[in-house]
PDB file of C-alpha atoms and ligand atoms in Angstrom:
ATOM      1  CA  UNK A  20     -55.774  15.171  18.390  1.00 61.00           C
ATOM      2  CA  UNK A  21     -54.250  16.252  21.716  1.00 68.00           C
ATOM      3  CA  UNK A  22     -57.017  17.013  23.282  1.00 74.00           C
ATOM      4  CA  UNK A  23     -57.845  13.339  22.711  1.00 70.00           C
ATOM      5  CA  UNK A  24     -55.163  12.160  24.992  1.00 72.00           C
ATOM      6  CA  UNK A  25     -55.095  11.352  28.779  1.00 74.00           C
ATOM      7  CA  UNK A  26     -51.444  11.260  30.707  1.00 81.00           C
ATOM      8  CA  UNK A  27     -49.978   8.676  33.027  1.00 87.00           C
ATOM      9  CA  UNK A  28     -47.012   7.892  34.843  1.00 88.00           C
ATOM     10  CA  UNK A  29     -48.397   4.726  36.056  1.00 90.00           C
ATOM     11  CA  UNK A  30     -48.836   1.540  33.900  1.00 88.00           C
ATOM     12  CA  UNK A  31     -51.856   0.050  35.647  1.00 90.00           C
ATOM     13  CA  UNK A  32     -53.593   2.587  34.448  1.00 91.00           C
ATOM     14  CA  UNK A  33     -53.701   1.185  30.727  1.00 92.00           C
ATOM     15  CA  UNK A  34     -55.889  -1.819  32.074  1.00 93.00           C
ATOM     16  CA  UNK A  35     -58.937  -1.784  30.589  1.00 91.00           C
ATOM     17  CA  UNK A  36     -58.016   0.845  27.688  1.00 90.00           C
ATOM     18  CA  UNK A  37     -59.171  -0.608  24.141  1.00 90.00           C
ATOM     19  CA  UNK A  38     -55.993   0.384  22.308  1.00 91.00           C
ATOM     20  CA  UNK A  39     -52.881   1.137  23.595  1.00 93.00           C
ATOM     21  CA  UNK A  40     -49.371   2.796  21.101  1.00 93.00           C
ATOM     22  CA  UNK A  41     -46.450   1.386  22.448  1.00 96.00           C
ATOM     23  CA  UNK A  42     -43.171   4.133  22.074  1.00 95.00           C
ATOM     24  CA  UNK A  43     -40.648   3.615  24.341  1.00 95.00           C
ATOM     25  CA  UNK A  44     -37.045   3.443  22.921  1.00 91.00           C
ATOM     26  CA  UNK A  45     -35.973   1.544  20.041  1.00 86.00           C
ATOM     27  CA  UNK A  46     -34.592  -1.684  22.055  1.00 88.00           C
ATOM     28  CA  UNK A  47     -35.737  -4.753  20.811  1.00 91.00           C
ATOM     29  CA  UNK A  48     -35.651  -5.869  24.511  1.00 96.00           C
ATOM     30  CA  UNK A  49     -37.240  -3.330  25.903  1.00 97.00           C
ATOM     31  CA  UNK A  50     -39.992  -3.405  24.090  1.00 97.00           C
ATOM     32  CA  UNK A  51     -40.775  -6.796  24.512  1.00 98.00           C
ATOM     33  CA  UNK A  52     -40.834  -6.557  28.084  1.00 97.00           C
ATOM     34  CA  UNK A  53     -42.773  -3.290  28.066  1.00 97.00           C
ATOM     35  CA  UNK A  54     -45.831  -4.957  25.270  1.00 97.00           C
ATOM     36  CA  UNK A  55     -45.393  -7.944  27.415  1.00 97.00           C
ATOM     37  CA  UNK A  56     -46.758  -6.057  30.731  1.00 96.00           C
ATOM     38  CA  UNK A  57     -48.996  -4.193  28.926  1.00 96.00           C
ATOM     39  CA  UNK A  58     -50.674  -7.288  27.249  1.00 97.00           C
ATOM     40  CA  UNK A  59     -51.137  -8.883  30.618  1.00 96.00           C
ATOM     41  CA  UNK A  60     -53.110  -5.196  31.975  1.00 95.00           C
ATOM     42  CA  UNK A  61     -55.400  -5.766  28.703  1.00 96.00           C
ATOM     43  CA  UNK A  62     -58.903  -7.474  27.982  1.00 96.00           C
ATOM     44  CA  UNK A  63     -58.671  -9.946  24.959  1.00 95.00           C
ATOM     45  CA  UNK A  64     -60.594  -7.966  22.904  1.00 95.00           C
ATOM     46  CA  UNK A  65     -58.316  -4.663  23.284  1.00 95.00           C
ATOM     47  CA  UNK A  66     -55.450  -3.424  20.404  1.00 96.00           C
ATOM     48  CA  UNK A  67     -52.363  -3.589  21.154  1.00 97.00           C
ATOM     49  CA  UNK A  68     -49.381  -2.092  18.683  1.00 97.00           C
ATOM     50  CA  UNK A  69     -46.283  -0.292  18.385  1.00 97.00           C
ATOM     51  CA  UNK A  70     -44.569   2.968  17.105  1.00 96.00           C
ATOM     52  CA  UNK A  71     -41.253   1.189  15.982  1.00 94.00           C
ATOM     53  CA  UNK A  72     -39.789   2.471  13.179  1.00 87.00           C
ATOM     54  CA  UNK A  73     -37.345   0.214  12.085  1.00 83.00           C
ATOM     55  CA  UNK A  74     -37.960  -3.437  14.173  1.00 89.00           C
ATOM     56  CA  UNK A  75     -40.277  -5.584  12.092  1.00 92.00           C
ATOM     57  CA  UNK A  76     -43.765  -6.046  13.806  1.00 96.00           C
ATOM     58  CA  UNK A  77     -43.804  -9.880  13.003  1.00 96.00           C
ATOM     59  CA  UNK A  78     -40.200 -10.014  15.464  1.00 94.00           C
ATOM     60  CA  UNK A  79     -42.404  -8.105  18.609  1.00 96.00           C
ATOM     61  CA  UNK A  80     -45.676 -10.221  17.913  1.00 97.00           C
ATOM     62  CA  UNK A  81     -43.708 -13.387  18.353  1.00 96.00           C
ATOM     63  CA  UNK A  82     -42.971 -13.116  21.465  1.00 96.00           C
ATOM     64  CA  UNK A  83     -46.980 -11.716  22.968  1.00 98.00           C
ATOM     65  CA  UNK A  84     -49.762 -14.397  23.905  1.00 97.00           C
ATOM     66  CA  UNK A  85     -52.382 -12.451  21.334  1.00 98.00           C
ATOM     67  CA  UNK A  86     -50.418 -11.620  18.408  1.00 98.00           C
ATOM     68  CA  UNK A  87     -53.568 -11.550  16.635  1.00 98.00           C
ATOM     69  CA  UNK A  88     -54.325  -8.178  18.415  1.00 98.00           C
ATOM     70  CA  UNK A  89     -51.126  -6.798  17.561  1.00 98.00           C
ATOM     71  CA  UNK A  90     -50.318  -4.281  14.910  1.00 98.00           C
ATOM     72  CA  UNK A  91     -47.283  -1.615  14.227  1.00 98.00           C
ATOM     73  CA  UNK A  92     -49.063   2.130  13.626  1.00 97.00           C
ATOM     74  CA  UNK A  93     -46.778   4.120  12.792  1.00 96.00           C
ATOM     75  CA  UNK A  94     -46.776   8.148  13.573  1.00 95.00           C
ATOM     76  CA  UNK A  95     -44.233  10.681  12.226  1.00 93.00           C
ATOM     77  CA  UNK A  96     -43.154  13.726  14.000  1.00 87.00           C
ATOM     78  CA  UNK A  97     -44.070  16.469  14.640  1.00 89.00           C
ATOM     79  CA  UNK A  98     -47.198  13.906  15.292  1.00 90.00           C
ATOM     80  CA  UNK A  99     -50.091  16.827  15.417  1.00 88.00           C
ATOM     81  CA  UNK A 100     -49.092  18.103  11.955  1.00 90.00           C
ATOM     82  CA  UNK A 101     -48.129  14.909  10.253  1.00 93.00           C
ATOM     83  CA  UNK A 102     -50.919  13.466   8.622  1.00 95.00           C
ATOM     84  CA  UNK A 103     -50.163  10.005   7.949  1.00 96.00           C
ATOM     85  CA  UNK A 104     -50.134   6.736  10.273  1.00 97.00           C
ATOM     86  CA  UNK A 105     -49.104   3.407   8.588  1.00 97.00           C
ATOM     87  CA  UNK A 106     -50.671   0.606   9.284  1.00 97.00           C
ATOM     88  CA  UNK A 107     -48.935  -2.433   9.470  1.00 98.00           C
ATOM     89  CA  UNK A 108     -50.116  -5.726  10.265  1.00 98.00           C
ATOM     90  CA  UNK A 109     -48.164  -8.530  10.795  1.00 97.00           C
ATOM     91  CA  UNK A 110     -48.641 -12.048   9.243  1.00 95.00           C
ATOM     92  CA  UNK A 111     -50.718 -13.698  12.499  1.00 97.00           C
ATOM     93  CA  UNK A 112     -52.703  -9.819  13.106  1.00 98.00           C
ATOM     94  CA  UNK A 113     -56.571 -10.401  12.270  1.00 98.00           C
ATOM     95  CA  UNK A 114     -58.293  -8.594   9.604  1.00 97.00           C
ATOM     96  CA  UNK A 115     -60.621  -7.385  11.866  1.00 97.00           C
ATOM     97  CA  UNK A 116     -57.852  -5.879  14.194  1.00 97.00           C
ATOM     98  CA  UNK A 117     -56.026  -4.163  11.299  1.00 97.00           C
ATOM     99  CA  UNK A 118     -59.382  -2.587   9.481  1.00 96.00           C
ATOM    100  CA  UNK A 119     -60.120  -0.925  13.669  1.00 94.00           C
ATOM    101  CA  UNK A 120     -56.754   0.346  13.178  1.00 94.00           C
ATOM    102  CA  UNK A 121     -57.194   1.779  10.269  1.00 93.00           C
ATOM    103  CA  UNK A 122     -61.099   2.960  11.044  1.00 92.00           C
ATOM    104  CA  UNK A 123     -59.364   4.470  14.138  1.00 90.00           C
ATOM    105  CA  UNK A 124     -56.787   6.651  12.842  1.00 88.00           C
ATOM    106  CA  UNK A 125     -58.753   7.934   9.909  1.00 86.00           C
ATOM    107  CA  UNK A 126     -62.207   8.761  11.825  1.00 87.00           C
ATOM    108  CA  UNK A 127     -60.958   9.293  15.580  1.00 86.00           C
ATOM    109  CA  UNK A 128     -57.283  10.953  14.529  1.00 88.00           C
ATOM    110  CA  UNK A 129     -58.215  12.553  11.806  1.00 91.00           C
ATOM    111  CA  UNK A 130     -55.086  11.235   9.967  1.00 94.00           C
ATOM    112  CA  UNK A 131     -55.171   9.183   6.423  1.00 95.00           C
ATOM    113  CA  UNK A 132     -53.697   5.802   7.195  1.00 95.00           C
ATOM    114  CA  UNK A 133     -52.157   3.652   4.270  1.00 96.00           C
ATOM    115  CA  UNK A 134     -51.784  -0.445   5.003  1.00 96.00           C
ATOM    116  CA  UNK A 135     -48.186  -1.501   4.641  1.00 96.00           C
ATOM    117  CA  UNK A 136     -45.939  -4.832   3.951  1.00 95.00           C
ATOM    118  CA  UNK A 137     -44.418  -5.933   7.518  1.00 95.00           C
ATOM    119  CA  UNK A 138     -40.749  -5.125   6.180  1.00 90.00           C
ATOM    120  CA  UNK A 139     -38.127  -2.718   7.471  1.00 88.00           C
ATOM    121  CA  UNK A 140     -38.574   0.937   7.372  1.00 90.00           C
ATOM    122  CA  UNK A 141     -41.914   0.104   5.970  1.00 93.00           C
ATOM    123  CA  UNK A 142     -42.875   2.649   3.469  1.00 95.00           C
ATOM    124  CA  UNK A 143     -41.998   6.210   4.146  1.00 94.00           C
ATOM    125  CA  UNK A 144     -38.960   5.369   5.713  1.00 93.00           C
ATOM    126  CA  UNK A 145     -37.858   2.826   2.661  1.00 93.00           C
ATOM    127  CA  UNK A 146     -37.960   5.466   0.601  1.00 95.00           C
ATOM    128  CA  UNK A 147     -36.291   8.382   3.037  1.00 95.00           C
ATOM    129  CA  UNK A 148     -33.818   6.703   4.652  1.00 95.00           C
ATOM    130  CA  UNK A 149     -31.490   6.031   1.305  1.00 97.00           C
ATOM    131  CA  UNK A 150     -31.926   9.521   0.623  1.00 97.00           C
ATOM    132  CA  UNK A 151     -30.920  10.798   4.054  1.00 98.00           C
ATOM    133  CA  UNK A 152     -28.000   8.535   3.959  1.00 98.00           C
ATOM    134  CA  UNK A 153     -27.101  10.040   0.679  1.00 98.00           C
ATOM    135  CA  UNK A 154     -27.048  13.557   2.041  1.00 98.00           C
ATOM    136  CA  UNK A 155     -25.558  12.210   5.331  1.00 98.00           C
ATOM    137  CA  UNK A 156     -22.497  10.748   3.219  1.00 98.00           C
ATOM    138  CA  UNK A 157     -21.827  13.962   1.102  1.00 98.00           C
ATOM    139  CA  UNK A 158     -21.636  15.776   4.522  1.00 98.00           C
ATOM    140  CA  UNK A 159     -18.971  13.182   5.628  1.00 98.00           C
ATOM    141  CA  UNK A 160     -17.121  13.322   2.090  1.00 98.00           C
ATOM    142  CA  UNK A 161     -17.011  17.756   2.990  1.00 98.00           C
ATOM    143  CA  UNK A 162     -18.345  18.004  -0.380  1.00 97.00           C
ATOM    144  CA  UNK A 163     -20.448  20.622   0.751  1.00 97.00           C
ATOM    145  CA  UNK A 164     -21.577  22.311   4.339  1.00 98.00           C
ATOM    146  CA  UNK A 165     -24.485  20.826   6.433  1.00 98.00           C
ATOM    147  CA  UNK A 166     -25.901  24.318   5.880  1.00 98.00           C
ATOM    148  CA  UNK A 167     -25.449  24.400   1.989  1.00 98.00           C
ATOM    149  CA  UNK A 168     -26.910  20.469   1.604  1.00 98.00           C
ATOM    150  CA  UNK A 169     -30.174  21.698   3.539  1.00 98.00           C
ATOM    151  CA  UNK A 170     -30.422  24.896   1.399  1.00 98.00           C
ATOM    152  CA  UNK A 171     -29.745  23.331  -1.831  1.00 98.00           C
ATOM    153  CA  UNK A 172     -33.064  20.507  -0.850  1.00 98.00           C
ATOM    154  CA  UNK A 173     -35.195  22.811   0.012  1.00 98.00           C
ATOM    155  CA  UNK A 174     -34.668  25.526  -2.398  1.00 98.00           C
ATOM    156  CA  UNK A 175     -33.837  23.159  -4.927  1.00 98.00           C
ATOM    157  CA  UNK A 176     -35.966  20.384  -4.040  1.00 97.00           C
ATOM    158  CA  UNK A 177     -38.982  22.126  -2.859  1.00 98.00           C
ATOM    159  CA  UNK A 178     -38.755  19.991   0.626  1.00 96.00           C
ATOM    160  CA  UNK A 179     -39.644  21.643   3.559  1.00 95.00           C
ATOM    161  CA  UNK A 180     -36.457  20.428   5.547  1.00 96.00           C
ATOM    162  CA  UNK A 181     -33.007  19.701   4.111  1.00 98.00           C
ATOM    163  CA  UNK A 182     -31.904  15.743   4.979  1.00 98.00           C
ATOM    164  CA  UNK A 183     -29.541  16.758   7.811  1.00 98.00           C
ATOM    165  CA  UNK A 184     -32.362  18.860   9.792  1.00 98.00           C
ATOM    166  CA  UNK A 185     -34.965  15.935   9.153  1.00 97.00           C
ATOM    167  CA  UNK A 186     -32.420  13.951  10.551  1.00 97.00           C
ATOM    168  CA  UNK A 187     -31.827  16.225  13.615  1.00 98.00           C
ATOM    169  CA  UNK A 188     -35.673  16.384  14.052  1.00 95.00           C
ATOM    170  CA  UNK A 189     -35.632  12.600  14.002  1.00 93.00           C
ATOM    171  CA  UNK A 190     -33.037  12.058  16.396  1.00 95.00           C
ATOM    172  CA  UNK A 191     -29.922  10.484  14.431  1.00 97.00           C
ATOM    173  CA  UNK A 192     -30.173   6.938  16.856  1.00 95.00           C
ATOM    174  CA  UNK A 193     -33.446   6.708  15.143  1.00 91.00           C
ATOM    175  CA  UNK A 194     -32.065   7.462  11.789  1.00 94.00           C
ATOM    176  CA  UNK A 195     -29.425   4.666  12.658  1.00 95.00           C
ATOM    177  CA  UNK A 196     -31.278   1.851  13.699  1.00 90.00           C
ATOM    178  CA  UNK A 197     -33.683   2.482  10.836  1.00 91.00           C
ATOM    179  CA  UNK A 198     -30.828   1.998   7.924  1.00 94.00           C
ATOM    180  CA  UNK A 199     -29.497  -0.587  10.153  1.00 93.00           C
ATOM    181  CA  UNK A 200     -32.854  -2.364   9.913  1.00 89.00           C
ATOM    182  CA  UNK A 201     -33.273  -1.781   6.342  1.00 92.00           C
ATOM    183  CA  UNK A 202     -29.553  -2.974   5.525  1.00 94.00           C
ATOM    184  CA  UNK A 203     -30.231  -6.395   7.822  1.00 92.00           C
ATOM    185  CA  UNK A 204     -32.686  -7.676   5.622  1.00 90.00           C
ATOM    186  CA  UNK A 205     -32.035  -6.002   2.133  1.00 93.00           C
ATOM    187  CA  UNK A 206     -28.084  -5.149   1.947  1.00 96.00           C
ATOM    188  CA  UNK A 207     -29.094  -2.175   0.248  1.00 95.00           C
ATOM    189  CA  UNK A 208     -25.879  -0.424  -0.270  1.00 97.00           C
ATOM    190  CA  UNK A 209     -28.053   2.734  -0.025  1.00 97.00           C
ATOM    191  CA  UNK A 210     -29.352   2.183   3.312  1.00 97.00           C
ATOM    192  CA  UNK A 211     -25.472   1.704   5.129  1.00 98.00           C
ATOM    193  CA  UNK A 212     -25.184   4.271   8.331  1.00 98.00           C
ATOM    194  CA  UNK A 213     -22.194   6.168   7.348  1.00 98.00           C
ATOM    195  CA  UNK A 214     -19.361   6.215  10.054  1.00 98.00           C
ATOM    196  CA  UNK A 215     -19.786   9.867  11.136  1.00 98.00           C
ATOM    197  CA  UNK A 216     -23.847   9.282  12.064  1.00 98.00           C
ATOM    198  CA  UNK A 217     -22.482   6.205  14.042  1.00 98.00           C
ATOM    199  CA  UNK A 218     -19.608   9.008  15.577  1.00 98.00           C
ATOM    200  CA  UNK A 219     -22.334  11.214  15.995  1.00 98.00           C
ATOM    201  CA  UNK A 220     -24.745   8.698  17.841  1.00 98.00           C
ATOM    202  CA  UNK A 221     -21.894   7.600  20.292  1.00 98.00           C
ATOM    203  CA  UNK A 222     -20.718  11.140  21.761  1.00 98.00           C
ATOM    204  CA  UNK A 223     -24.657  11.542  22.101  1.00 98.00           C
ATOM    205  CA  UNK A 224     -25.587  14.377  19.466  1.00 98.00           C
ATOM    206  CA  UNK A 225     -28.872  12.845  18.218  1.00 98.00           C
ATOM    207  CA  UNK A 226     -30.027  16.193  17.568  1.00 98.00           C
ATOM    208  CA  UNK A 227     -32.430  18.407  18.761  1.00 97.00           C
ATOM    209  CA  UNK A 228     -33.493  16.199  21.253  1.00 96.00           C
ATOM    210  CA  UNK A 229     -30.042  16.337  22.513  1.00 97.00           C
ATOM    211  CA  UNK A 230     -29.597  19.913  21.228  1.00 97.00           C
ATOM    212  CA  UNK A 231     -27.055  19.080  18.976  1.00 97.00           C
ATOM    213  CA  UNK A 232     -26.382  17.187  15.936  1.00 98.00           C
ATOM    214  CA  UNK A 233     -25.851  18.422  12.327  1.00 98.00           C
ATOM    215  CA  UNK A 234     -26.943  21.674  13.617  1.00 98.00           C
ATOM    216  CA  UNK A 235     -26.623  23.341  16.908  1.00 97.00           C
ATOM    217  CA  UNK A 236     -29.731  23.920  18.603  1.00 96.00           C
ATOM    218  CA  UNK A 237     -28.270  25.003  22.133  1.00 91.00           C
ATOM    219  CA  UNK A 238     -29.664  28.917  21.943  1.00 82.00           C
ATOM    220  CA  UNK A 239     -32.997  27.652  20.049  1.00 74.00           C
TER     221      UNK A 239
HETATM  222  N1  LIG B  27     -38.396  10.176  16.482  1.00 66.43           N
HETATM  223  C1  LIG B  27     -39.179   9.932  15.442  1.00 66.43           C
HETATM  224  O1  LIG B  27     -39.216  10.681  14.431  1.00 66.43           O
HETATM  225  C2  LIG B  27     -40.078   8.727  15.437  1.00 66.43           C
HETATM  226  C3  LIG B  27     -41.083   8.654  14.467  1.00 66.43           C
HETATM  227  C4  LIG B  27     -41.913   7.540  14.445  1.00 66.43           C
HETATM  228  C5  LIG B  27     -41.703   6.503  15.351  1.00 66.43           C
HETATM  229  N2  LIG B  27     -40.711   6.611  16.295  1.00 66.43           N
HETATM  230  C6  LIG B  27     -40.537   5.494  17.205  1.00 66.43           C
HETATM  231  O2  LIG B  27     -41.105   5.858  18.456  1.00 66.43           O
HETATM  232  C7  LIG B  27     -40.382   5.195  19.514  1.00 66.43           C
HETATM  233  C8  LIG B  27     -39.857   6.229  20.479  1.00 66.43           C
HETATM  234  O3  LIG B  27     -38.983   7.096  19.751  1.00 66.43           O
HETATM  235  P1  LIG B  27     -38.700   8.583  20.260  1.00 66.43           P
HETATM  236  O4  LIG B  27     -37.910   9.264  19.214  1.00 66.43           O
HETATM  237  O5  LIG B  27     -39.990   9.200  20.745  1.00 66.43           O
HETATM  238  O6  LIG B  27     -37.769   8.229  21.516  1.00 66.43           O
HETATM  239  P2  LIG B  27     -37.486   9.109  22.816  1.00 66.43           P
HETATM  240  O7  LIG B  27     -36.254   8.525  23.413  1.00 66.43           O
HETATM  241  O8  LIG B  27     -37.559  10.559  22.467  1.00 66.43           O
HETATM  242  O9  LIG B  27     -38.767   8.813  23.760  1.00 66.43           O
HETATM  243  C9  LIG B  27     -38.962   7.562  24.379  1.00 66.43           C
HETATM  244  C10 LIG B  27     -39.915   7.721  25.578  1.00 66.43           C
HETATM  245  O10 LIG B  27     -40.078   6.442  26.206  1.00 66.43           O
HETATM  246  C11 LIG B  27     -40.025   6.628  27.613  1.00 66.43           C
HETATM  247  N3  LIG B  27     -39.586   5.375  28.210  1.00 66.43           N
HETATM  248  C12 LIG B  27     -38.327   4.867  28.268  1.00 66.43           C
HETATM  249  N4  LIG B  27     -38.330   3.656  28.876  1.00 66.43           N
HETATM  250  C13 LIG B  27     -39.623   3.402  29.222  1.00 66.43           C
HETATM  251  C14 LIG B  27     -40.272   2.329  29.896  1.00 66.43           C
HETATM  252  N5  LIG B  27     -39.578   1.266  30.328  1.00 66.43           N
HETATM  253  N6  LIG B  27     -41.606   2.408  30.082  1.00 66.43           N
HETATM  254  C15 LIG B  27     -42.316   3.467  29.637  1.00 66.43           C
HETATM  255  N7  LIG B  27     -41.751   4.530  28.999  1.00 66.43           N
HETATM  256  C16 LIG B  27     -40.423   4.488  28.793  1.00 66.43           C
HETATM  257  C17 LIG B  27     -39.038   7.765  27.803  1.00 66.43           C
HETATM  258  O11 LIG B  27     -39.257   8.388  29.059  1.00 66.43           O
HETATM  259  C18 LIG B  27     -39.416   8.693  26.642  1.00 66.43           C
HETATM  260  O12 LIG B  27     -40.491   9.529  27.009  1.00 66.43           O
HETATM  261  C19 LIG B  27     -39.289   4.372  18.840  1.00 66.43           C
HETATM  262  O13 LIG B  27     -39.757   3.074  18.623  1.00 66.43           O
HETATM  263  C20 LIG B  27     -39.106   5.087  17.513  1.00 66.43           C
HETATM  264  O14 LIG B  27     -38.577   4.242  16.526  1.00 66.43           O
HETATM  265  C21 LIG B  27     -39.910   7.698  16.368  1.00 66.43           C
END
């Protein structure tokens, strides 16, 4: 899949490209000015769509001059071993736009791709984000060590990380705005950022990224 990537620092360089992944930071704002540039570099037949994990693809299409060519795909990280993209059209993306999408990162990727609802956290992250909340909160409540919670899921659980080194792998601002997202629109009690990740977020451990966060990856 790497090798099917070309670099660039320069925007102007997207012009002409028949589908382009937008995945800068998780700014509403940004992001809109950054699909807004690119739309203008692109033909009217090209793809354009976005990485966001949490901000609803219907919010970012509103504001673009071909919505219909718009689309959220969705990679998780690490991206080269993860195998599945979502797919997520909004309400005004074309069939035709969404099935390329889907042709695309199934044939060309080599990932599977499932079609999801245009709704907050989508699918994989509806599902994981209450849980890593859940493990999140019984850190903050010291009933038991970061260490220990991570052991017990995957030893226990059979899961390949524990919900404190997912989140460190995920960056905890991502983690954030995700239950944030998911908490906007459903108030699901489950999906409320407990006050330490928000602690966490401010003084800038987002984890490994940063090298710290539940863990300490400094000498990693
Ligand atoms: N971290 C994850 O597990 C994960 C998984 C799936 C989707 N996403 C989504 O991917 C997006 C990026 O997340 P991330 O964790 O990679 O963030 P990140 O902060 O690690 O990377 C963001 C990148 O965007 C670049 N950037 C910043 N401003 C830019 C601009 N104006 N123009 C062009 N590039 C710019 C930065 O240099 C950086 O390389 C977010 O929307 C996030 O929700 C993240």
């Amino acid at each position: 899949m790497l090798a099917l990537l070309t670099t660039t620092a320069t925007t102007a360089d997207l012009a002409g490209q028949p589908l382009v992944v937008e995945a800068v930071p998780e700014l509403v704002d940004l992001k809109h000015a950054v699909l807004g540039a690119v739309e203008e570099l692109l033909d009217a037949d090209a793809v354009l769509a976005s990485n966001t994990s949490s901000i609803p693809i219907s919010t970012l299409a509103g504001r673009l001059r071909r919505p219909e060519r718009f689309l959220g795909l969705h990679f998780f990280i690490p991206v080269p071993r993860m195998d599945l993209v979502e797919v997520i059209p909004s309400l005004a993306t074309a069939p035709e736009v969404t099935a390329a999408a889907r042709d695309l990162a199934g044939n060309r990727l080599g990932k599977i791709a499932v079609v999801v609802g245009d709704s907050p956290g989508f699918l994989v992250n509806r599902l994981l984000v209450p849980y890593v909340m859940a493990g999140v909160r019984m850190y903050e409540a010291g009933y038991a060590s970061a260490e220990d919670i991570d052991t017990a899921m995957k030893l226990g659980a059979g899961h390949p990380m524990g919900p404190l080194e997912l989140c460190d792998l995920i960056g905890l601002d991502i983690i954030r705005d995700a239950g944030d997202a998911i908490w906007a629109e459903t108030r699901d009690p489950a999906a409320v950022v407990p006050g330490v990740l928000r602690r966490m977020c401010d003084l800038g451990r987002l984890g490994r990224k940063t090298g710290r966060g539940f863990h300490d990856y400094t000498d990693r």
